[in-house]
Coordinates of C-alpha atoms in Angstrom, one line a residue:
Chain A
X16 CA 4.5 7.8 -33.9
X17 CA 3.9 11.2 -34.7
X18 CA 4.5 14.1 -32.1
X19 CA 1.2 15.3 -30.6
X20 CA 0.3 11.2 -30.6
X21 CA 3.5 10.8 -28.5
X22 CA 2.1 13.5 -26.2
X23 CA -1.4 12.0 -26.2
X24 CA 0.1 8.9 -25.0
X25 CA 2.2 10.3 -22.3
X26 CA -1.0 12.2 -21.1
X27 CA -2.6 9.1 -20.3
X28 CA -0.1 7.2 -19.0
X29 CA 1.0 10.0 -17.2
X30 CA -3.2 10.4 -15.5
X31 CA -3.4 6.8 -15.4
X32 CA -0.4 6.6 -13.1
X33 CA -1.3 9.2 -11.3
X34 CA -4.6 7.4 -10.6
X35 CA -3.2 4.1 -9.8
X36 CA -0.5 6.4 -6.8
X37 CA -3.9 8.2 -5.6
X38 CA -6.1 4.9 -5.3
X39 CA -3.2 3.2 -3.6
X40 CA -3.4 6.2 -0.8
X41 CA -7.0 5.9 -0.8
X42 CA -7.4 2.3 -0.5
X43 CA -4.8 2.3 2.0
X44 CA -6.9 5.0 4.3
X45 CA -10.2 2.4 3.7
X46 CA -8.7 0.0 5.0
X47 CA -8.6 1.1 8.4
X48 CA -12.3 1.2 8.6
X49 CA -11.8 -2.4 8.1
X50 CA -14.2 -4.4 11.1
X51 CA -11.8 -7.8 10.8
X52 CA -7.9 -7.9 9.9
X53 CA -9.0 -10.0 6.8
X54 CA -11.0 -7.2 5.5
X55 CA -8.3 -4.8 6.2
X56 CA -5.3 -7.2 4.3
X57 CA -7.8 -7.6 1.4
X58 CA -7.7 -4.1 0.7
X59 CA -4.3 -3.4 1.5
X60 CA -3.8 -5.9 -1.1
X61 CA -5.4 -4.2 -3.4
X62 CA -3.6 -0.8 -2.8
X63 CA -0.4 -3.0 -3.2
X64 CA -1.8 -4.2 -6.4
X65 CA -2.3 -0.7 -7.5
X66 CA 1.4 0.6 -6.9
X67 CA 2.8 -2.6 -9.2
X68 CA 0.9 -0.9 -11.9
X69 CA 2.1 2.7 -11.1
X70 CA 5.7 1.6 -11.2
X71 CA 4.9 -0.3 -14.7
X72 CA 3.6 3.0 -16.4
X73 CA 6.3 5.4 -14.5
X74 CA 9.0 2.9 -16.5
X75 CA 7.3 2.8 -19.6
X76 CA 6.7 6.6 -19.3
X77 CA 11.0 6.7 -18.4
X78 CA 11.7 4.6 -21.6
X79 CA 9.6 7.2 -23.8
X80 CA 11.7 10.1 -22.5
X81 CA 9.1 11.1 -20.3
X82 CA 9.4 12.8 -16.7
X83 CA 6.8 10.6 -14.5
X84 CA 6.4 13.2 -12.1
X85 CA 5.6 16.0 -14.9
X86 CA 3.8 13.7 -16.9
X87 CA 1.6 13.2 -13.9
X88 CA 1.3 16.7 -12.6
X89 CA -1.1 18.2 -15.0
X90 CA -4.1 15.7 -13.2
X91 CA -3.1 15.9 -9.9
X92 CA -5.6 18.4 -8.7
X93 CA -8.6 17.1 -11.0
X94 CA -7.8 13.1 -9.3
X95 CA -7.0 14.9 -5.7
X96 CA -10.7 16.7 -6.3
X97 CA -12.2 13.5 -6.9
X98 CA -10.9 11.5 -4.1
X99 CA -11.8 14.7 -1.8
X100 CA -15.4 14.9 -3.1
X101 CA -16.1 10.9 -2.2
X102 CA -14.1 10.2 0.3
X103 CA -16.3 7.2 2.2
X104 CA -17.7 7.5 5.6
X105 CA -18.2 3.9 6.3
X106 CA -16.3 0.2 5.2
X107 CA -19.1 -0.3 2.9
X108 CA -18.9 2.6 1.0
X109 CA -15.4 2.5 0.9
X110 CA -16.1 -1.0 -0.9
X111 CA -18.2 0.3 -3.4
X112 CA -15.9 3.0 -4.1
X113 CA -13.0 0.1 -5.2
X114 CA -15.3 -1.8 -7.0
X115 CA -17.9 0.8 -8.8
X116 CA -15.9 3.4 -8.9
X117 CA -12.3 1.8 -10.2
X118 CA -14.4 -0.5 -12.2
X119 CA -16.0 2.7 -14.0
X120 CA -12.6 4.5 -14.6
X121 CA -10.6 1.0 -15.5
X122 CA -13.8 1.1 -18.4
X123 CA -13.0 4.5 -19.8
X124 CA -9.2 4.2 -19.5
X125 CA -9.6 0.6 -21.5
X126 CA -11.7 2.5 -24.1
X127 CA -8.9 5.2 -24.4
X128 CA -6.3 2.1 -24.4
X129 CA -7.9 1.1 -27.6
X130 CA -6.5 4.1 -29.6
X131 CA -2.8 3.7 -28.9
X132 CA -0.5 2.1 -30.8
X133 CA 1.5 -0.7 -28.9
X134 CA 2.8 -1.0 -26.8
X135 CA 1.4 1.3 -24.9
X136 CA -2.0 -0.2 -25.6
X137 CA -0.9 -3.3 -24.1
X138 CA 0.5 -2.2 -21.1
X139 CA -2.7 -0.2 -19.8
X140 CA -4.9 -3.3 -21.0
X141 CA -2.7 -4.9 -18.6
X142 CA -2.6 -3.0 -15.7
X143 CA -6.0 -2.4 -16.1
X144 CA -7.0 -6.2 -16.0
X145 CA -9.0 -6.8 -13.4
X146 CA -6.8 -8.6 -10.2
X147 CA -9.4 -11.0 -8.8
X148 CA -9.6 -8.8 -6.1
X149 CA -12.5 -7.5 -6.8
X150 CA -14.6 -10.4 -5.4
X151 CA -14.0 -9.4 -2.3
X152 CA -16.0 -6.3 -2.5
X153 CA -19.2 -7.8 -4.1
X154 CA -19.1 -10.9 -1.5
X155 CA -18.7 -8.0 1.5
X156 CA -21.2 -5.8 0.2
X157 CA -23.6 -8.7 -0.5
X158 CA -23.5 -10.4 3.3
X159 CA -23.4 -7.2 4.4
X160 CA -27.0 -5.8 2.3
X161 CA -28.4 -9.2 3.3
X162 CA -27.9 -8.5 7.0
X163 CA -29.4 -5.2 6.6
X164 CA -32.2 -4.6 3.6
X165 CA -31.8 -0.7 4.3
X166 CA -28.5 -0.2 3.5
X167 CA -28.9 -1.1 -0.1
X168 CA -30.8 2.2 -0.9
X169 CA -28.1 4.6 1.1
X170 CA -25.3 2.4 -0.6
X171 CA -27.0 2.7 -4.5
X172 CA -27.3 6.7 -3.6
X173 CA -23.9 6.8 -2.9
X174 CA -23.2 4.3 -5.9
X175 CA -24.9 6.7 -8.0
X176 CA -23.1 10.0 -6.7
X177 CA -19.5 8.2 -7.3
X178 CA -20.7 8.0 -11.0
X179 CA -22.2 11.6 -11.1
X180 CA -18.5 12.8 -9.9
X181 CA -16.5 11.0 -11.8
X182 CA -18.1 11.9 -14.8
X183 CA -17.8 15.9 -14.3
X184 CA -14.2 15.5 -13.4
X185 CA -13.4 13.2 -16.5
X186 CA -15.1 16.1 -18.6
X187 CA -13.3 18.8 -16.8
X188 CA -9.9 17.0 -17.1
X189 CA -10.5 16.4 -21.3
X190 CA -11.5 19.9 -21.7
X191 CA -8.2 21.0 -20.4
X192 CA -6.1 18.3 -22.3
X193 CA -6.3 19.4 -26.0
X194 CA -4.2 16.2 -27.1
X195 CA -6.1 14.0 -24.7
X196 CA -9.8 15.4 -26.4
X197 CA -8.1 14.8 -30.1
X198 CA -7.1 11.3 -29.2
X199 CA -10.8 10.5 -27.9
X200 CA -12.5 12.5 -31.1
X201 CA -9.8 10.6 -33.4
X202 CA -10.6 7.3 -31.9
X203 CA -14.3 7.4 -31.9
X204 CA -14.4 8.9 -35.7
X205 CA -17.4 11.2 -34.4
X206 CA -20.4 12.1 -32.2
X207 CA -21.9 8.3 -32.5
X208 CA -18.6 6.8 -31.6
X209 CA -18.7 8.7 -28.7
X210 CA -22.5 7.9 -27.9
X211 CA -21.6 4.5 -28.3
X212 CA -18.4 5.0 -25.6
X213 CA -20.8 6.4 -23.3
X214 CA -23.1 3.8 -23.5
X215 CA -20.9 1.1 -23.2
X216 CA -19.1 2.4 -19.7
X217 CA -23.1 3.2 -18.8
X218 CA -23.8 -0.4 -19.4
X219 CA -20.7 -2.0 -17.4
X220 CA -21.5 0.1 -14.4
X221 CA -25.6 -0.9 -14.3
X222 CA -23.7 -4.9 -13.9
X223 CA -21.6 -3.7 -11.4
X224 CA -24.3 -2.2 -9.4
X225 CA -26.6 -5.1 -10.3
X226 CA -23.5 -7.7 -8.7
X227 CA -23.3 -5.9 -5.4
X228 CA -27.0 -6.2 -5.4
X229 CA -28.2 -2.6 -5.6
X230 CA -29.9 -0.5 -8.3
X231 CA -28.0 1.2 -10.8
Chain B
X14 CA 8.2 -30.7 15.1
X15 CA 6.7 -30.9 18.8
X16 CA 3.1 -28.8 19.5
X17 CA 5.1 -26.3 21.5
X18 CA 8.0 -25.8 18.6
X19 CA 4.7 -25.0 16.1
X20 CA 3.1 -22.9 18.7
X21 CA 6.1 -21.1 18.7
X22 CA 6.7 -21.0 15.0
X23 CA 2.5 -20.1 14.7
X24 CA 3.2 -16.7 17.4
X25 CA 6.3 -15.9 15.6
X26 CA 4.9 -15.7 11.8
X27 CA 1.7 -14.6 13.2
X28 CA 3.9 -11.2 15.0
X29 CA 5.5 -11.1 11.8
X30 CA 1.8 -11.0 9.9
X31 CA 0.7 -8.1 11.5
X32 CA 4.0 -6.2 11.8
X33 CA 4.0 -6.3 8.0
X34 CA 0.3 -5.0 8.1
X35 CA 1.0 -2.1 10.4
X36 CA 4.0 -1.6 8.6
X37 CA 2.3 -0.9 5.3
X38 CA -0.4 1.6 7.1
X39 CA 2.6 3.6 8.5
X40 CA 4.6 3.5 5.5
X41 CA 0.8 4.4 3.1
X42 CA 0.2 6.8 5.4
X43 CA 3.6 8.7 5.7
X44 CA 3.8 8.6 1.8
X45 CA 1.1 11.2 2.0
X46 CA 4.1 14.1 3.8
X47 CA 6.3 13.4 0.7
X48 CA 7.1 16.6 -0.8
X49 CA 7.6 14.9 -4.5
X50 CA 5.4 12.7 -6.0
X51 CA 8.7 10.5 -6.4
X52 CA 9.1 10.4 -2.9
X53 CA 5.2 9.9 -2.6
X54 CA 5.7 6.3 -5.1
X55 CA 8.9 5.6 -3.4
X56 CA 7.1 5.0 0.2
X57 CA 4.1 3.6 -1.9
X58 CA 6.3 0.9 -2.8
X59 CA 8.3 -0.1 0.3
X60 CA 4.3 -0.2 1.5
X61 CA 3.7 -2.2 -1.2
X62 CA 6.7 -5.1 -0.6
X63 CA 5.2 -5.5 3.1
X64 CA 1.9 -6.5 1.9
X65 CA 3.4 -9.4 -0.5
X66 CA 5.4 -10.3 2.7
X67 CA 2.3 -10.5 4.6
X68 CA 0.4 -12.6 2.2
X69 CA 3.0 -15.2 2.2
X70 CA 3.2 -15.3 5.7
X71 CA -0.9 -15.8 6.1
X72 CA -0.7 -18.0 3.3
X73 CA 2.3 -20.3 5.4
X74 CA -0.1 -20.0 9.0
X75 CA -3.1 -21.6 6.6
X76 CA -1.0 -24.4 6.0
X77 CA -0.1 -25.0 9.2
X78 CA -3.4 -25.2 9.7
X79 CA -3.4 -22.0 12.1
X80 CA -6.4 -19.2 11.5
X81 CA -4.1 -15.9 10.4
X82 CA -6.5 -13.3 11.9
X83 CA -6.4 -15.4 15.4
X84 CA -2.5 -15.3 15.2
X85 CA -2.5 -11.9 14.6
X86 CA -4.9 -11.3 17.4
X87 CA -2.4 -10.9 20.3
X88 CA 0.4 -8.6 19.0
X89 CA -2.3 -6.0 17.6
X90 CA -2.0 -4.2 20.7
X91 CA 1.9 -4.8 21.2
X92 CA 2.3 -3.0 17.7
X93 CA -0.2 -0.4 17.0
X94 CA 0.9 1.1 20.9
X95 CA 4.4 1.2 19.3
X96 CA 3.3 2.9 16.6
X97 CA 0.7 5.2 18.3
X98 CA 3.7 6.4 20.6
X99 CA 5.8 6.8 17.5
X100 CA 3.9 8.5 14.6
X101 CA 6.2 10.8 12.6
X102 CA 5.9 14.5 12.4
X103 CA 7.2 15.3 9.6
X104 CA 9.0 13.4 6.0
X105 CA 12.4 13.2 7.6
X106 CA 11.3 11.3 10.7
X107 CA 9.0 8.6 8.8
X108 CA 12.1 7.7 6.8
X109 CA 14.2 7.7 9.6
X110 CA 11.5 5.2 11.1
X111 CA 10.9 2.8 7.9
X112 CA 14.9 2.9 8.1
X113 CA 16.2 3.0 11.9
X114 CA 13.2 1.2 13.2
X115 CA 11.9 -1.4 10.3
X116 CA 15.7 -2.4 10.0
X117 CA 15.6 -2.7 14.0
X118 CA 12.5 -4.6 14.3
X119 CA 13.9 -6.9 11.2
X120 CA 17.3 -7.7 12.8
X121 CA 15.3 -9.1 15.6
X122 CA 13.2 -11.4 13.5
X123 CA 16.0 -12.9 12.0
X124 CA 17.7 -13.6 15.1
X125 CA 15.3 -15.6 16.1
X126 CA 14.1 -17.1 13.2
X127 CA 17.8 -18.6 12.9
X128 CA 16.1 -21.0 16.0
X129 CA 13.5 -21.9 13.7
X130 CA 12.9 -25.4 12.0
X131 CA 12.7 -25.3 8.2
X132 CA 10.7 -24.0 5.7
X133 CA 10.0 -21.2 8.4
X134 CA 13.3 -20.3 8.6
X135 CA 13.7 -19.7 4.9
X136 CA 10.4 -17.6 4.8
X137 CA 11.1 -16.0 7.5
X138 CA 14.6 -14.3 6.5
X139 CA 13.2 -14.3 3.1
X140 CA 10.6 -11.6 3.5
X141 CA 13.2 -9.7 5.9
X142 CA 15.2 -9.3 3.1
X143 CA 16.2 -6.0 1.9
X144 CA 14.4 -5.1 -0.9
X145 CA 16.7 -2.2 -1.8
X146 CA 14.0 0.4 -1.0
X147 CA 16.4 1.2 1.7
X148 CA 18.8 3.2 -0.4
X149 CA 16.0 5.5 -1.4
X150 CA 15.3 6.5 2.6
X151 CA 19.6 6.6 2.8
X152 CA 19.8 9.5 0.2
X153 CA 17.0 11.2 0.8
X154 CA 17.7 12.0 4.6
X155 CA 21.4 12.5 3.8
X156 CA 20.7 15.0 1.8
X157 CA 18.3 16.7 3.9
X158 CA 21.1 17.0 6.8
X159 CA 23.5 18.3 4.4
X160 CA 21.2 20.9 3.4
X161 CA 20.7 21.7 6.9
X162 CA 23.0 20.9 9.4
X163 CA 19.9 21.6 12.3
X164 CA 18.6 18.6 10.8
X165 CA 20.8 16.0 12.3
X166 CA 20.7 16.5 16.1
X167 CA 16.9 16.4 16.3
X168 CA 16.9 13.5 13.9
X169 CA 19.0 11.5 15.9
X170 CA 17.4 12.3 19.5
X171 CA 14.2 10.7 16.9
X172 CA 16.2 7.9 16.0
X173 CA 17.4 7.2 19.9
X174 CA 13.4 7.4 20.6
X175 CA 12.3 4.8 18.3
X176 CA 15.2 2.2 19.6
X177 CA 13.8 3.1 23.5
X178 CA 10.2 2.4 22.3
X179 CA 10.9 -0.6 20.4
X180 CA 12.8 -2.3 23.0
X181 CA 10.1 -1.9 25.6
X182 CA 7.4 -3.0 23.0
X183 CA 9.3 -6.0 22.3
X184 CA 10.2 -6.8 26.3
X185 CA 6.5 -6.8 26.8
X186 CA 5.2 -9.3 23.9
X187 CA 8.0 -11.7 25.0
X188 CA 7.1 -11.5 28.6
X189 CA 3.7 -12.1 27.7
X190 CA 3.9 -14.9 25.3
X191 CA 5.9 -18.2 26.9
X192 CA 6.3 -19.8 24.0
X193 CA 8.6 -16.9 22.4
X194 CA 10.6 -16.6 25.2
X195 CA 11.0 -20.3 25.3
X196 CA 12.1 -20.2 21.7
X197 CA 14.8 -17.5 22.4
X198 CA 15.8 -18.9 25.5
X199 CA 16.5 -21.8 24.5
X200 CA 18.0 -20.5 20.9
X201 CA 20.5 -18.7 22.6
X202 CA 21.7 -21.0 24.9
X203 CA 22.0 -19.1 27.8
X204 CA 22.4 -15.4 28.9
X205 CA 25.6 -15.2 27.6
X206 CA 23.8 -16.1 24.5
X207 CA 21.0 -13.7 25.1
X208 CA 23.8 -10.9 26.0
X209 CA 25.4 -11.8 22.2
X210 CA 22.0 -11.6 20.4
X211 CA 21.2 -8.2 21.7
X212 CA 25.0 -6.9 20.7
X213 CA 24.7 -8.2 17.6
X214 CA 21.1 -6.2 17.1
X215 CA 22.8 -3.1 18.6
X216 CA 25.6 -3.0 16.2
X217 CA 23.5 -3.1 13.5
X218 CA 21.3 -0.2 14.7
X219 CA 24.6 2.0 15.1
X220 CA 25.6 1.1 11.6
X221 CA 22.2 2.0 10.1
X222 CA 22.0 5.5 12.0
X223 CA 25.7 6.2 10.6
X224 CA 24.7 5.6 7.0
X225 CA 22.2 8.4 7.4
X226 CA 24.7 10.9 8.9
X227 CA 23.1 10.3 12.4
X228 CA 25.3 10.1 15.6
X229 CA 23.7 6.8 17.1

C-alpha cells in the first residue's frame, strides 16, 4: 500500500470511528425520551452496538501504526456539527434519526469501503452491517404513524432535513480531506461514477423512508 | 423451586435489570466530561458491557416466564433517586462512582446471589464480573491526585457520599420488597449472619477507595 493510500485509509477509519463514539453518545441521550423501558433498552442496545464497532476500528487503526485519537480528531467538529444541528426533540424523531440517518451514512461509508484494499475493506463492511436492530425503529415509527396520520408529514420534514444536513457536512468534511476527495475521485474513475454514487445512497434512503411509511 | 424462591429470584434479576440500565445512562452520559477522546471510548465501553449484562438478564426473566419491564417496574424509583442525589460534577467524581459505587452496589449482588438456586446464581455473578474496565478508572484517578494533591480529600468526602446514599437506597428497596428480605434473611442465617455480610461488603469498599489513593 502506497503512502497517501495508507493515509486515505486511516482518514476513514479514523471518521468512521469517530462516528460510531458520537452515535453511541447520541443514541444513548435518545433513549431517555424513551415512553416504555423496552424502548429505552432497545436503543441502548444499539448505542452498545455502536461502541463494539469503535473499539474494532480504534484496534485496526493501532495495528496500522495509527494514533486513534489523532486519526479521529480531524472530524470531530464536522460529526459534533451534525449531531448539534439534528438533535431530535421527540422519541420519534430520535428513531428516524437511527434508522434514516445511520442508514444514509452506513451507505456512503460502504461505498467508500469499496475502494480499500483488505482488510480494511472488510472490517468497515463489517461494522457497517446492519445489526437487526434496526427493526425496531421502522415497527415504532409505523404503530406510532398509524395512531396518528399527522405525524407522518412532521416526521418526513424532519426525515428530509437529516438528509439535507448530512449531505452539506459530508461535502464540507471531503473538501477539507485532500486524500479522502482522491480516494472517492480514484474509486469512481470520474464525474459518472460519482453520479452513479449519488444515486445509489438517493435510492436506499427513498426505501428507508418508504419502510417507516413516510415520503422520501 | 417454591413460587416465593422465584418471586425472589424474578425481584432480584429484575433490580439487577434496571441497575444495569441506569448504569449505562450514567456511565453514556459521564463519558461526555472526558477530557480525551480515550477517556470518552473508555466510559463508552464500561457503558457498553452493562447493556450486554442487561440483555442477558431480560432474556433469563423471559424464560422464567416473568415480563422484564414489569420486574423492572419497582426499583425504577429506588435507583434513579440514587442516582439523581448522586450525579457527578466533574470527570474525577464519575470514575470515582463507576468505581467506588458500581463495585459497592456489585459486592452486594453477589452476596446475595450466593443464596440463589442455580442457573441464577451463575448469571448472576457472571455479569458482576469484572470486566477489567476497572483498571482504566484506577489509573486515571491516581494520576489525577498525584498531579494534585487537593484532589484527594474532596474525592474521598465524594466517595464517603456515595457509600451513605447507597446504603439508604438499598435499606429502603429491601424494606419494601418482602421477598428480598426473606431471601437475605434467611441466606444469612441470622443477624450474626447479616452482621458478616455487611463486613464483608465494607472491607471491600475500603479496599477499592485505597487502590485509588483515597483514605476510605
Amino acid at each position: 500500500m502506497s503512502e497517501a493510500d495508507q493515509g486515505a485509509v486511516v482518514d476513514l477509519l479514523g471518521v468512521l470511528a469517530y462516528a460510531e463514539l458520537t452515535a453511541f453518545d447520541r443514541l444513548a441521550e435518545d433513549a431517555r425520551m424513551a415512553p416504555t423501558l423496552t424502548g429505552r433498552a432497545a436503543l441502548a442496545r444499539m448505542a452498545a452496538a455502536e461502541i463494539t464497532h469503535h473499539v474494532r476500528l480504534t484496534e485496526r487503526l493501532v495495528e496500522l501504526g495509527a494514533d486513534p485519537s489523532a486519526a479521529m480528531a480531524p472530524f470531530t467538529s464536522a460529526l459534533d456539527t451534525f449531531h448539534e444541528s439534528t438533535r431530535p426533540s421527540t422519541w420519534l424523531e430520535g428513531l428516524v434519526k437511527a434508522y434514516v440517518g445511520d442508514g444514509l451514512a452506513a451507505d456512503f461509508y460502504r461505498e467508500i469501503a469499496e475502494f480499500l484494499p483488505d482488510p480494511d475493506r472488510a472490517l468497515v463492511l463489517e461494522v457497517l452491517d446492519d445489526t437487526g436492530h434496526a427493526d425496531f425503529a421502522v415497527r415504532e415509527v409505523r404503530a406510532a404513524i398509524a395512531a396518528d396520520r399527522r405525524l407522518a408529514g412532521r416526521l418526513a420534514l424532519w426525515g428530509r432535513r437529516l438528509v439535507g444536513e448530512a449531505i452539506t457536512r459530508s461535502q464540507a468534511v471531503i473538501a477539507e480531506h485532500d486524500r479522502l476527495a482522491d480516494l472517492i475521485v480514484t474509486g469512481t474513475g470520474d464525474l459518472a461514477g460519482i453520479g452513479r454514487l449519488i444515486e445509489r445512497i438517493t435510492d436506499a434512503h427513498t426505501e428507508r423512508m418508504k419502510a417507516l411509511g413516510l415520503r422520501p
